[in-house]
Short mmCIF file of C-alpha atoms and ligand atoms in Angstrom, two decimals:
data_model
loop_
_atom_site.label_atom_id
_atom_site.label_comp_id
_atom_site.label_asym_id
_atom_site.label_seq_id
_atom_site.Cartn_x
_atom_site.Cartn_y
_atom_site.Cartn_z
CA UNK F 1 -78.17 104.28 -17.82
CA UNK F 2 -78.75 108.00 -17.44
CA UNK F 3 -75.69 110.44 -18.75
CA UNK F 4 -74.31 113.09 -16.09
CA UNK F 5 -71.96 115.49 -17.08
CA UNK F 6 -69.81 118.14 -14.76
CA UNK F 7 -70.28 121.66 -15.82
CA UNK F 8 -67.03 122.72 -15.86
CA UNK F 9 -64.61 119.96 -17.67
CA UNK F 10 -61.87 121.04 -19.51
CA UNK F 11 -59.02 118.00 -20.25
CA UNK F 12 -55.70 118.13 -21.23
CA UNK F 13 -54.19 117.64 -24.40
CA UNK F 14 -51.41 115.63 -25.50
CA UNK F 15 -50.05 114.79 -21.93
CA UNK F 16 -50.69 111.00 -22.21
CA UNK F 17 -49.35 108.86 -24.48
CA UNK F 18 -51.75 106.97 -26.99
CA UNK F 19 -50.33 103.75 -25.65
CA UNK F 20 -51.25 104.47 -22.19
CA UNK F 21 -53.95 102.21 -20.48
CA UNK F 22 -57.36 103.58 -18.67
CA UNK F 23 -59.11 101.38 -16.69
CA UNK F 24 -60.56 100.62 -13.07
CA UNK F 25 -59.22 98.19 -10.24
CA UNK F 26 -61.18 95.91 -7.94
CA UNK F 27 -60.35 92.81 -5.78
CA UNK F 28 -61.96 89.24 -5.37
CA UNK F 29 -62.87 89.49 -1.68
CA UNK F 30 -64.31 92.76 -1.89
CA UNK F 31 -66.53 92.29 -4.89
CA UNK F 32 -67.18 88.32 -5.84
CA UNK F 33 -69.59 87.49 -3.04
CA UNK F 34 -70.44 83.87 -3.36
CA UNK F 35 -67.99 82.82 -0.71
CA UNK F 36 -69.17 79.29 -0.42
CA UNK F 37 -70.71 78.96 -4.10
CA UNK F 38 -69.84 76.03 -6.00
CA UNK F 39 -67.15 74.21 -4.08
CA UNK F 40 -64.83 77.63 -2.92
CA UNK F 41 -63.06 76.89 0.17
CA UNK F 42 -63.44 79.80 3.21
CA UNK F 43 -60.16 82.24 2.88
CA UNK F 44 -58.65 84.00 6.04
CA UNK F 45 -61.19 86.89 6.16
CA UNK F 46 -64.34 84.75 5.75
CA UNK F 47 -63.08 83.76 9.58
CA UNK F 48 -61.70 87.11 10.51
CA UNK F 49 -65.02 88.43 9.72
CA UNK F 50 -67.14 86.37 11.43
CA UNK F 51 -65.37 87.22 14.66
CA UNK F 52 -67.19 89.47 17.05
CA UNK F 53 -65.78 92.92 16.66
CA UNK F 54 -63.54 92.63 13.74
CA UNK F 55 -65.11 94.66 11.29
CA UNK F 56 -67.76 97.66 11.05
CA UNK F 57 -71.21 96.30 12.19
CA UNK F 58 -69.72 93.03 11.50
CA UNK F 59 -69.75 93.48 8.08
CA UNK F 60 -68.67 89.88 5.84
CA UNK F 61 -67.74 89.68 2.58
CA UNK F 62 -70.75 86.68 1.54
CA UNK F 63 -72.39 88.55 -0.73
CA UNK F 64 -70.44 91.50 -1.49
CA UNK F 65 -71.53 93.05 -5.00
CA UNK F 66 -72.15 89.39 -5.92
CA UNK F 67 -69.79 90.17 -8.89
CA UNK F 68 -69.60 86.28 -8.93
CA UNK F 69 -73.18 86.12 -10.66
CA UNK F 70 -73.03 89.52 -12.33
CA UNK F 71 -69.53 89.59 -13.89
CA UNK F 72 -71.59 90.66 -17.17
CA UNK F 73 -72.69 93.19 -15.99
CA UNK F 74 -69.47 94.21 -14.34
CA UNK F 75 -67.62 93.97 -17.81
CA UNK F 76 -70.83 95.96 -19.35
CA UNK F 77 -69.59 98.85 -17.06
CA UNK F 78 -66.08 98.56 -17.82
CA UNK F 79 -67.09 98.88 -21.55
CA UNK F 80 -69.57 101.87 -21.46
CA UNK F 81 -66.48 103.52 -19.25
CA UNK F 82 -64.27 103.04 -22.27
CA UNK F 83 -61.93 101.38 -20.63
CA UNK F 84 -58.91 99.60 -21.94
CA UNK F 85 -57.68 97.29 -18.83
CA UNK F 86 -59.45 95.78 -15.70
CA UNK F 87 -57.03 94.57 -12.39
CA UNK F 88 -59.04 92.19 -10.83
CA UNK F 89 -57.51 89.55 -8.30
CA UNK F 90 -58.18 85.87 -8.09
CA UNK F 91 -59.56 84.08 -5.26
CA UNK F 92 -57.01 81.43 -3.88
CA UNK F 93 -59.58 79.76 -1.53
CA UNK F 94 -62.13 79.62 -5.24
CA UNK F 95 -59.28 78.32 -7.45
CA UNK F 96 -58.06 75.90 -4.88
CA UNK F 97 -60.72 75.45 -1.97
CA UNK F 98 -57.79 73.93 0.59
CA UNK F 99 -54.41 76.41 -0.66
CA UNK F 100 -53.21 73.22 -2.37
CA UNK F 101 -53.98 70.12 -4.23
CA UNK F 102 -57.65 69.49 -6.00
CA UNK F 103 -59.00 72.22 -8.33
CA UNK F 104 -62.49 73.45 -8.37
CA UNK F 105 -63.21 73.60 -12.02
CA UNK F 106 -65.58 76.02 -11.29
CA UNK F 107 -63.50 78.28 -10.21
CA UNK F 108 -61.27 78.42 -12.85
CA UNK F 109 -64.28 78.39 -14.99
CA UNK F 110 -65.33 82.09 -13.59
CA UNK F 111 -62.24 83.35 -14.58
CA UNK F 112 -62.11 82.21 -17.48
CA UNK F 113 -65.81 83.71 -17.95
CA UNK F 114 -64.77 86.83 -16.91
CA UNK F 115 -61.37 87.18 -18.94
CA UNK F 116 -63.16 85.69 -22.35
CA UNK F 117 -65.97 88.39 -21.71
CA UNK F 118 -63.14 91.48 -21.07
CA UNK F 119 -61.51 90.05 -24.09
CA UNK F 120 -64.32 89.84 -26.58
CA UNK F 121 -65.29 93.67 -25.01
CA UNK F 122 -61.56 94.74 -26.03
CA UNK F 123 -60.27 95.07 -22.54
CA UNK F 124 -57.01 93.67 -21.53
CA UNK F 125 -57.33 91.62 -18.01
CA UNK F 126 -54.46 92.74 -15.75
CA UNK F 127 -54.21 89.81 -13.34
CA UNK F 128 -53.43 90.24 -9.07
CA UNK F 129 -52.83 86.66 -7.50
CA UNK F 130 -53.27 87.46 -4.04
CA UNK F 131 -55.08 90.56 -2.89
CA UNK F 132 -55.12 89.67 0.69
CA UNK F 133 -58.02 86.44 0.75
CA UNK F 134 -55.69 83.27 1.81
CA UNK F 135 -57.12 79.91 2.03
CA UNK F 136 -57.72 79.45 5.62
CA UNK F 137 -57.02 76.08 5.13
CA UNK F 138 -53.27 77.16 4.81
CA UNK F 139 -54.07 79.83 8.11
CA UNK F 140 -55.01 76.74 10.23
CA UNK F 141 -51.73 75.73 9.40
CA UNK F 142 -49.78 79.04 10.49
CA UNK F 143 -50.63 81.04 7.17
CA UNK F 144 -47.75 82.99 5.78
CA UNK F 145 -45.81 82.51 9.22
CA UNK F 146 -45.15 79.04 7.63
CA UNK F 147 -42.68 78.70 4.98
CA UNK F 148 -44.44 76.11 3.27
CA UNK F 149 -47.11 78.58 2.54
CA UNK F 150 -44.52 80.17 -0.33
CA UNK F 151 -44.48 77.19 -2.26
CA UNK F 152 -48.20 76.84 -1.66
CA UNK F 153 -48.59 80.01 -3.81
CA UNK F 154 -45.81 78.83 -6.77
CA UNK F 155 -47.86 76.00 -7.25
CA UNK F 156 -51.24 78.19 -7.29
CA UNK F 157 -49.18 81.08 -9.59
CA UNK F 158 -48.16 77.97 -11.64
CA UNK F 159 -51.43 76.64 -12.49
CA UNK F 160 -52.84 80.14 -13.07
CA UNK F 161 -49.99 80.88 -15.50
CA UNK F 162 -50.75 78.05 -17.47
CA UNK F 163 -54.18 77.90 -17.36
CA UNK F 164 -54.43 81.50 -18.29
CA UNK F 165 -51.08 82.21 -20.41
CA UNK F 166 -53.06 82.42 -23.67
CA UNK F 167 -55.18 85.24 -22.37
CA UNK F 168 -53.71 87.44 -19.86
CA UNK F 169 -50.23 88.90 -20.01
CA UNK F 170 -50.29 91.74 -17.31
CA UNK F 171 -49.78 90.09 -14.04
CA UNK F 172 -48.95 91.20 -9.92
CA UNK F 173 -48.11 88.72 -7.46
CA UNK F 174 -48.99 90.44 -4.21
CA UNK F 175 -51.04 93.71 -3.58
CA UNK F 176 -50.30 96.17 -0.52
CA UNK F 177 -48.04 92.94 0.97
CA UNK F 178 -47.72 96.12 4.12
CA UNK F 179 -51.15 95.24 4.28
CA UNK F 180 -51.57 91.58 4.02
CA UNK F 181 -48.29 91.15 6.47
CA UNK F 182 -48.13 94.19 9.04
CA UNK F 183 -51.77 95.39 9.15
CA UNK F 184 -52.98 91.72 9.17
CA UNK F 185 -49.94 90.45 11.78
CA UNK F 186 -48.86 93.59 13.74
CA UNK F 187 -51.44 96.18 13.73
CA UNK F 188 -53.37 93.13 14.38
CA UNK F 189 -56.54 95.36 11.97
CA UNK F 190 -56.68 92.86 9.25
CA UNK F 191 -57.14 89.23 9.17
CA UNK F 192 -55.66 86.98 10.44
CA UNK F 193 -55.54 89.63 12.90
CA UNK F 194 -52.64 88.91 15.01
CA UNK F 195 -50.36 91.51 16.86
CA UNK F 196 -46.78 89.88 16.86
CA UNK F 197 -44.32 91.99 14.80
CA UNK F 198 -42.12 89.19 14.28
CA UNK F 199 -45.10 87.34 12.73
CA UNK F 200 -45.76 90.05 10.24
CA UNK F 201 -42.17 90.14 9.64
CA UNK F 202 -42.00 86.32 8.66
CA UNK F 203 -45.40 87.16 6.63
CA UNK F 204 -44.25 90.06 4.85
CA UNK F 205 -40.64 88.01 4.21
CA UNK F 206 -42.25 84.89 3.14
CA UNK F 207 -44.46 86.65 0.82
CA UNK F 208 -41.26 87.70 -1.00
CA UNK F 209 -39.83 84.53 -1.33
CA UNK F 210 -43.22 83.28 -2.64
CA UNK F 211 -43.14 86.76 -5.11
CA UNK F 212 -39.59 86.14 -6.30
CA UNK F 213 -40.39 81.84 -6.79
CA UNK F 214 -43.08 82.97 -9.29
CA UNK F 215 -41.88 85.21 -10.96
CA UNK F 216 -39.11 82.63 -11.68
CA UNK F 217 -41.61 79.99 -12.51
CA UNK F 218 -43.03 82.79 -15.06
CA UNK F 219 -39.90 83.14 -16.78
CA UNK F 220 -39.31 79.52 -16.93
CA UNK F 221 -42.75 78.77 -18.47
CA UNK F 222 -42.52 81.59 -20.81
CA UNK F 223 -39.43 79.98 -21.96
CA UNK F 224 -41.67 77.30 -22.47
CA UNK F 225 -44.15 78.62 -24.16
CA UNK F 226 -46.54 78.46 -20.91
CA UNK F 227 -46.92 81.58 -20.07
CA UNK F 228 -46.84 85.12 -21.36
CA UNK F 229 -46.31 89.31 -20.78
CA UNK F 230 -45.15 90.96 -17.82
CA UNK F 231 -45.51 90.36 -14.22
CA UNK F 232 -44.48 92.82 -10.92
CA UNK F 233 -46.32 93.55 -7.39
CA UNK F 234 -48.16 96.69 -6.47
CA UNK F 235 -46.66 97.87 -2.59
CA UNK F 236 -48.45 100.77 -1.06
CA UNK F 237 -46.55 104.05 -2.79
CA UNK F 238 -46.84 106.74 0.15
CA UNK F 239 -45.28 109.20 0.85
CA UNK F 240 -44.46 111.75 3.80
CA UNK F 241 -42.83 114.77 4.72
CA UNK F 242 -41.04 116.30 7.53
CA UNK F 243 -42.61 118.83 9.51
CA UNK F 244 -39.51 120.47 10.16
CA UNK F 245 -35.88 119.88 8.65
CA UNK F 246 -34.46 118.22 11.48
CA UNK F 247 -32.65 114.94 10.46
CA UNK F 248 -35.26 113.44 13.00
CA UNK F 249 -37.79 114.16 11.25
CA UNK F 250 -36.56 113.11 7.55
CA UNK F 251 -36.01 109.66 9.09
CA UNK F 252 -39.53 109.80 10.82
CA UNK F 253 -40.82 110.16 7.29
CA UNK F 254 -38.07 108.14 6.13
CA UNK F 255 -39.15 104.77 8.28
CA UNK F 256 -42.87 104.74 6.98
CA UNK F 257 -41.62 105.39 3.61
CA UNK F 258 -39.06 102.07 3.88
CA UNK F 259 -41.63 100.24 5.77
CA UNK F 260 -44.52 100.28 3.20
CA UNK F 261 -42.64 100.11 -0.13
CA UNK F 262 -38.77 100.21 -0.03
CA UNK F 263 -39.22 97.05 2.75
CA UNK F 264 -40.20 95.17 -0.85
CA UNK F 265 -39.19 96.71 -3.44
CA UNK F 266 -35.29 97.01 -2.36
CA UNK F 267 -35.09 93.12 -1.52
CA UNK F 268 -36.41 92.29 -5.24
CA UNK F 269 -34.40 95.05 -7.14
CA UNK F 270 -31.29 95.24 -4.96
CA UNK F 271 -31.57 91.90 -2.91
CA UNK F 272 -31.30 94.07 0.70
CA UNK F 273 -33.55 95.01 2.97
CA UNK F 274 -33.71 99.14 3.60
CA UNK F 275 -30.86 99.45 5.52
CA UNK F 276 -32.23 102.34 8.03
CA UNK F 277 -35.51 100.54 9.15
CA UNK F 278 -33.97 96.81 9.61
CA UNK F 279 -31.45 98.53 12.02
CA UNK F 280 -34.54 99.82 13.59
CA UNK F 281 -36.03 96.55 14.26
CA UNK F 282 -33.41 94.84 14.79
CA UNK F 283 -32.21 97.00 17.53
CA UNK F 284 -35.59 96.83 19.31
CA UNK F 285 -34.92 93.02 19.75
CA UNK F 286 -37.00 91.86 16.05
CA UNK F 287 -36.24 89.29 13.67
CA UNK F 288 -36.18 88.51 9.74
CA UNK F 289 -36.29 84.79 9.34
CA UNK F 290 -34.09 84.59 6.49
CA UNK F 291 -32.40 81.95 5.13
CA UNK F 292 -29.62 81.27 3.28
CA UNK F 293 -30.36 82.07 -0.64
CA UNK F 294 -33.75 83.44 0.08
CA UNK F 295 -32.52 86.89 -0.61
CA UNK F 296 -31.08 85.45 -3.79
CA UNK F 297 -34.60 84.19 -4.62
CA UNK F 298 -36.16 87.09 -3.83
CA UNK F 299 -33.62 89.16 -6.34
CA UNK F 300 -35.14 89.17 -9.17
CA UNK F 301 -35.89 91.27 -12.90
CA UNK F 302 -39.28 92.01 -12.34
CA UNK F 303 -40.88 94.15 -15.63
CA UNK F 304 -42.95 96.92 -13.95
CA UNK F 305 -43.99 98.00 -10.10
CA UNK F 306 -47.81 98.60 -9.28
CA UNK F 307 -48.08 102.05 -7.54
CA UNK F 308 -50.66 101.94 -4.96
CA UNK F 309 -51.22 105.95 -4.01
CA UNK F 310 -54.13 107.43 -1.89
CA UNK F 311 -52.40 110.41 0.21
CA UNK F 312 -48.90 111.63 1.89
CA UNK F 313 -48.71 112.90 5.12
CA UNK F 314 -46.61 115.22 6.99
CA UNK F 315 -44.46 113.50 10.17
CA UNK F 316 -42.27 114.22 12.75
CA UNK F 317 -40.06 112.76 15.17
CA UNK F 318 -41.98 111.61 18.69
CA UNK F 319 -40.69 108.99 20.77
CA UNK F 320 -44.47 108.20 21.55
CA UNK F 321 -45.24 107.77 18.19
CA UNK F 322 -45.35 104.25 18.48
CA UNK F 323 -42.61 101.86 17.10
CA UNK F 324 -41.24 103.85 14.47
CA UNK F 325 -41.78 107.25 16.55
CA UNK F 326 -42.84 109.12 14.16
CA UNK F 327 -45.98 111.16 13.97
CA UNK F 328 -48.35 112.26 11.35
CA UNK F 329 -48.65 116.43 12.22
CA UNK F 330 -52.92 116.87 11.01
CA UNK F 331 -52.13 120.34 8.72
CA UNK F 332 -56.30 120.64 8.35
CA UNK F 333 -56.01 119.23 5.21
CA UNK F 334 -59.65 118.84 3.29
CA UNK F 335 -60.10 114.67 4.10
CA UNK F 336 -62.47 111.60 2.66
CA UNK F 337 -64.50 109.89 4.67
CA UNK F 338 -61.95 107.26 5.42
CA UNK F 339 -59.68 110.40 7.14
CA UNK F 340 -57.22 110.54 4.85
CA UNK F 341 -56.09 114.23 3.19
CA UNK F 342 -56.44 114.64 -0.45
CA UNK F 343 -52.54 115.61 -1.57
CA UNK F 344 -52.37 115.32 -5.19
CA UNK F 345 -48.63 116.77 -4.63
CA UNK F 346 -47.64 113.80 -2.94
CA UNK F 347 -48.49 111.07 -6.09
CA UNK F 348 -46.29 113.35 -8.27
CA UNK F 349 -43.53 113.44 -5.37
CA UNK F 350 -43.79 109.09 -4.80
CA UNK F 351 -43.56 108.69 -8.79
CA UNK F 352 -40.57 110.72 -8.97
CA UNK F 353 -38.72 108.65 -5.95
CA UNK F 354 -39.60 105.62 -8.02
CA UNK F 355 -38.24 106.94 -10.93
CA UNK F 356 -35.32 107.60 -8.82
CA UNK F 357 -34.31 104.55 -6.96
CA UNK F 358 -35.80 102.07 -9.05
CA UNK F 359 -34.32 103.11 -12.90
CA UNK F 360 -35.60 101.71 -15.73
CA UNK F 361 -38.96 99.92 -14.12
CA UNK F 362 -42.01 100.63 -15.65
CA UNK F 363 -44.73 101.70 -13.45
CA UNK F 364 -48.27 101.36 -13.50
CA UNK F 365 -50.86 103.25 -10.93
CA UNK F 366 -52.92 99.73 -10.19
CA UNK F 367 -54.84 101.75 -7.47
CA UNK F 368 -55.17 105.43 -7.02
CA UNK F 369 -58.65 106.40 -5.30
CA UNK F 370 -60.91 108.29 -2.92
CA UNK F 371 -63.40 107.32 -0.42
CA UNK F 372 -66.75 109.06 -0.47
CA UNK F 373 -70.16 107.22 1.00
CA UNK F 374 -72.70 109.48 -0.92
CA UNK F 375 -73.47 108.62 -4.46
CA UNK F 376 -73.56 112.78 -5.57
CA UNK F 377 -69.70 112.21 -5.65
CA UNK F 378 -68.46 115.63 -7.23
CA UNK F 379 -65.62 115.47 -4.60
CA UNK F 380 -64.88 112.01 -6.41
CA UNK F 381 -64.04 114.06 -9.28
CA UNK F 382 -62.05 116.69 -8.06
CA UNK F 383 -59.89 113.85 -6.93
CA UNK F 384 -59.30 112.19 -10.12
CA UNK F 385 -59.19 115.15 -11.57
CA UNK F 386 -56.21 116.17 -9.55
CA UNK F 387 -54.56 113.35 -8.98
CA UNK F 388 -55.02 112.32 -13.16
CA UNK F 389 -53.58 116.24 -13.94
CA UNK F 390 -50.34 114.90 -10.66
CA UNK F 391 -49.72 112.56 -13.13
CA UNK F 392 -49.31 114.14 -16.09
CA UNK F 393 -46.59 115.80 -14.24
CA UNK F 394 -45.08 112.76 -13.19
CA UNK F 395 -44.90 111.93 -17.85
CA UNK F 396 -43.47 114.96 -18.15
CA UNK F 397 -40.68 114.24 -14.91
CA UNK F 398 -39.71 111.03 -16.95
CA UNK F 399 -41.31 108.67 -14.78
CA UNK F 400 -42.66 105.56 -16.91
CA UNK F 401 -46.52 105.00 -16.77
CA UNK F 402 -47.58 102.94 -18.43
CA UNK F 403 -51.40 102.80 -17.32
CA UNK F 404 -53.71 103.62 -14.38
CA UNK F 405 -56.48 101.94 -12.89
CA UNK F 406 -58.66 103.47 -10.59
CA UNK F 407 -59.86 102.10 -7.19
CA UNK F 408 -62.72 101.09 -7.76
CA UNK F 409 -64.69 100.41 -10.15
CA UNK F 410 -67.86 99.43 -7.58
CA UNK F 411 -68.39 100.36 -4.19
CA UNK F 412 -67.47 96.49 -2.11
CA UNK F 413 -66.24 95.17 0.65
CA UNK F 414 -63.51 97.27 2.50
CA UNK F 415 -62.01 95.40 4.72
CA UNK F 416 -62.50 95.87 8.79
CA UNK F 417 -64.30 99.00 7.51
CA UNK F 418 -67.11 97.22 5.91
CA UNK F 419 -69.63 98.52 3.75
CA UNK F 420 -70.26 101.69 5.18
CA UNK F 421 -66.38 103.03 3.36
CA UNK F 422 -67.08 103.60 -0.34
CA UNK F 423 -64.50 104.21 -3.20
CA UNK F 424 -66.39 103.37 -6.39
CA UNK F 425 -66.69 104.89 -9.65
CA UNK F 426 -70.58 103.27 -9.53
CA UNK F 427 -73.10 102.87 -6.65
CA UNK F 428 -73.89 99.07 -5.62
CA UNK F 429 -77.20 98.53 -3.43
CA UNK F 430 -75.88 95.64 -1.37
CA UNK F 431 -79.03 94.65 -0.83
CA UNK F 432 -80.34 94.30 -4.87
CA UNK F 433 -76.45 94.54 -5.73
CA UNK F 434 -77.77 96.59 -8.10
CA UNK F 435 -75.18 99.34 -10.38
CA UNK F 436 -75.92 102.93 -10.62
CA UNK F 437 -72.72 104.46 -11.84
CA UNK F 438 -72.25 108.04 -9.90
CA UNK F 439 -71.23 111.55 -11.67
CA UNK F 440 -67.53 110.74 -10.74
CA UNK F 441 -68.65 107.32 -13.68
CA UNK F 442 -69.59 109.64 -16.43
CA UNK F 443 -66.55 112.06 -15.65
CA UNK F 444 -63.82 109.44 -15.85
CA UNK F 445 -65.49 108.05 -18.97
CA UNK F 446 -65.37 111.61 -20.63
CA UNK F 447 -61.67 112.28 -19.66
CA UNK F 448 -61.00 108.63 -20.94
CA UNK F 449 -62.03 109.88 -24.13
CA UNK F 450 -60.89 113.11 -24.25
CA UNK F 451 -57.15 112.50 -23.48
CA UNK F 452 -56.87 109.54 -25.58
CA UNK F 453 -57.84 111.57 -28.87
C1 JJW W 501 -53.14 100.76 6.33
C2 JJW W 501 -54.44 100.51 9.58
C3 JJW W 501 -53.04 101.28 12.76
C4 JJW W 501 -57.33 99.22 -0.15
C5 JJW W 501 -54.03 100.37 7.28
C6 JJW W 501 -55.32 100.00 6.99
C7 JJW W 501 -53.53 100.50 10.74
C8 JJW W 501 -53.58 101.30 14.15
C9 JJW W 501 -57.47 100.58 0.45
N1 JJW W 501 -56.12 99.08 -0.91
O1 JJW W 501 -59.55 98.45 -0.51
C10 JJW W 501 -53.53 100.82 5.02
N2 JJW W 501 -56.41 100.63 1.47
O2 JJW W 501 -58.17 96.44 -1.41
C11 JJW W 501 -56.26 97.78 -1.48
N3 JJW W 501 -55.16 100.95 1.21
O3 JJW W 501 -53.57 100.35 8.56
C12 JJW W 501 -57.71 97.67 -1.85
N4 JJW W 501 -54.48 100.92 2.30
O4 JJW W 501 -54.07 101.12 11.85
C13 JJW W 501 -58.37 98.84 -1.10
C14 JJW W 501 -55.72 100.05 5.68
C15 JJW W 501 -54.84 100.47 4.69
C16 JJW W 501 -55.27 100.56 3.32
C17 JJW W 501 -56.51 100.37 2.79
#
């Protein structure tokens, strides 16, 4: 592996504590490949993919980086990078090919070969359960529409708890659940890829009750010696502005705001939904299929949040502006390739409204990224470098992170955009799946070492 360094690095000092946790983030989907090796079961975007028009150039997750045969040489990367934690999810569909009942053994087995080799590297495995790949098995029978689908995932947390509780102690239920319940149900862009908001809402409130039914299953098997550490979920942490100071504006910036974070975050740490935005819905004629106690289940002590932060945006009030009228105002911000402006500003601003409403939770960034297709990534680096110096702000604001993990640590799978969308630290030919780590590699793993001194 060939060294790179960019000319003009200087790092801070002393802004990080030595207890805080460097690492890179990926997800099973987008990296494992090997969707039908060995006895895994399809999941939900196996099928989404393979219908016409779903994703770029019909791009499918089969192969991805084919992590699933190469997790050596995933965990050789994370070790050269000098990093102290990997958040990687588990497959559902590999664990437990139909949602529920038999085990594939060699499922679990590829965990387990992947946690024993970050452990004997000296990396701590920080554990996602679902990162958006459902069994489709459970889809065929209405997915997360169906409430038996929460206890479903218990019994799936359950046997991951105790199969793992000697090894991993950092642990997130559900990543982006915006994602895996309104972009999959409403904006109809994600599998399953329907476009019912009251769908997404029974998704996006069933995944809640499954979230707070673990993490009570947690506590009750650490009390039992069965499991171990800390567990959370990571929501998408944006953040928007108003164009102008109206009050219709704040509340156009307001409603995206509620809708991708406070819509589950305040259920679990206040047992409500965000007051403003389920007026909204509700007044338009939508519906939260709550029962009685779930919001009691959902209400929960959870031991730290996962910040998800790519970019803010600046919005104001526009009754065409879809459901939630409100529109994002295009400043000619500098963007990625994805579209989305690079706003360092805005990761320090989100941090500080956890801090804020949420008191006394622990935070840690579990993704914080930037998409860029070319492998000569120095734009890659002015990111990090921006967003890493946004955070150091955030320490010195009081807000509590703990650790950061960048998106990604390979270039995979993303989503409806395919391969073509690229957010990793190192290159993969998806061809060869061969790993050529890019400039933006060798400058994370020189800040790694620089601010932990
Ligand atoms: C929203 C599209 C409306 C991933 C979204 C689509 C709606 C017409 C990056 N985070 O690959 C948000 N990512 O797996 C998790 N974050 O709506 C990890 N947010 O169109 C990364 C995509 C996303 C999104 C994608």
């Amino acid at each position: 592996m060939s060294d790179q360094t960019f000319p003009q690095k200087s790092f801070p000092q002393g802004l990080f504590p030595a207890t805080f946790r460097w690492g890179a983030a990926t997800s099973s989907c987008q990296i494992e490949g090997g969707w039908d090796a060995d006895g895994k079961g399809p999941s939900i975007w196996d099928t989404f993919s393979r219908e016409p028009g779903r994703t770029f150039a019909g791009d499918r997750p089969d192969a991805a980086c084919d992590s699933y045969h190469r997790v050596e040489e995933d965990i050789a990367l994370l070790q050269d990078l000098g990093a102290d934690v990997y958040r990687f999810s588990v497959s559902w569909p590999r664990v437990l090919p139909k949602g529920r009942g038999a085990v594939n053994p060699a499922g679990l087995a590829y965990y387990h070969r992947l946690v024993d080799g970050l452990l004997a590297a000296g990396i701590k495995p920080f554990c996602t359960l679902y990162h958006w790949d459902l069994p489709q098995a459970l889809q065929d029978a209405g997915g997360w529409e169906n409430r038996a689908t929460i206890d479903a995932f218990v019994d799936f947390a359950d046997l991951m708890f105790r199969e793992f509780h000697t090894k991993i102690d950092l642990w997130v239920t559900f990543n982006e659940p915006f994602c895996s319940s309104f972009v999959g149900n409403w904006f109809g862009v994600h599998a399953p890829g329907k476009t019912d908001l009251n769908v997404a809402l029974a998704c996006a409130h069933h995944q809640l009750v499954a979230h707070g039914k673990a993490v009570a299953r947690f506590r009750n098997l650490v009390s039992l010696g069965r499991a171990r550490g800390q567990i959370g979920i990571a929501p998408n942490v944006t953040w928007a502005e108003p164009f102008t100071d109206t009050e219709a504006d704040r509340l156009a910036c307001l409603r995206p705001i509620q809708w991708s974070w406070d819509w589950f975050l305040d259920p679990i740490v206040f047992g409500t939904y965000p007051e403003h935005l389920e007026r909204w819905f509700t007044e338009r004629g939508f519906r939260i299929p709550i029962l009685p106690g779930d919001l009691d289940e959902i209400h929960r002590k959870i031991d730290l949040v996962g910040a998800n932060y790519y970019c803010m945006s600046v919005n104001r009030h526009d009754p065409a502006g879809g459901l939630l009228e409100s529109t994002q105002v295009d400043l000619g911000w500098e963007k990625s390739d994805i579209g989305w402006p690079l706003t360092p500003d805005g990761f320090t601003k989100s941090l500080a409204r956890v801090r804020d409403k949420y008191p006394g939770l622990p935070v840690y960034i579990t993704e914080n990224g930037i998409c860029l297709n070319a492998p000569n990534d120095p734009r890659r680096i002015v990111y990090l470098d921006q967003h890493l110096r946004a955070l150091a702000r955030a320490l010195a604001q009081g807000v509590d992170v703990r650790g950061y993990t960048a998106w990604s640590l390979l270039d995979n799978f993303e989503w409806a955009e395919g391969y073509a969308k690229r957010f990793g630290l190192v290159e993969v030919d998806f061809r060869t799946f061969e790993r050529r780590p890019k400039p933006s590699y060798f400058w994370y793993r020189d800040w790694i070492a620089s601010v932990r001194k």
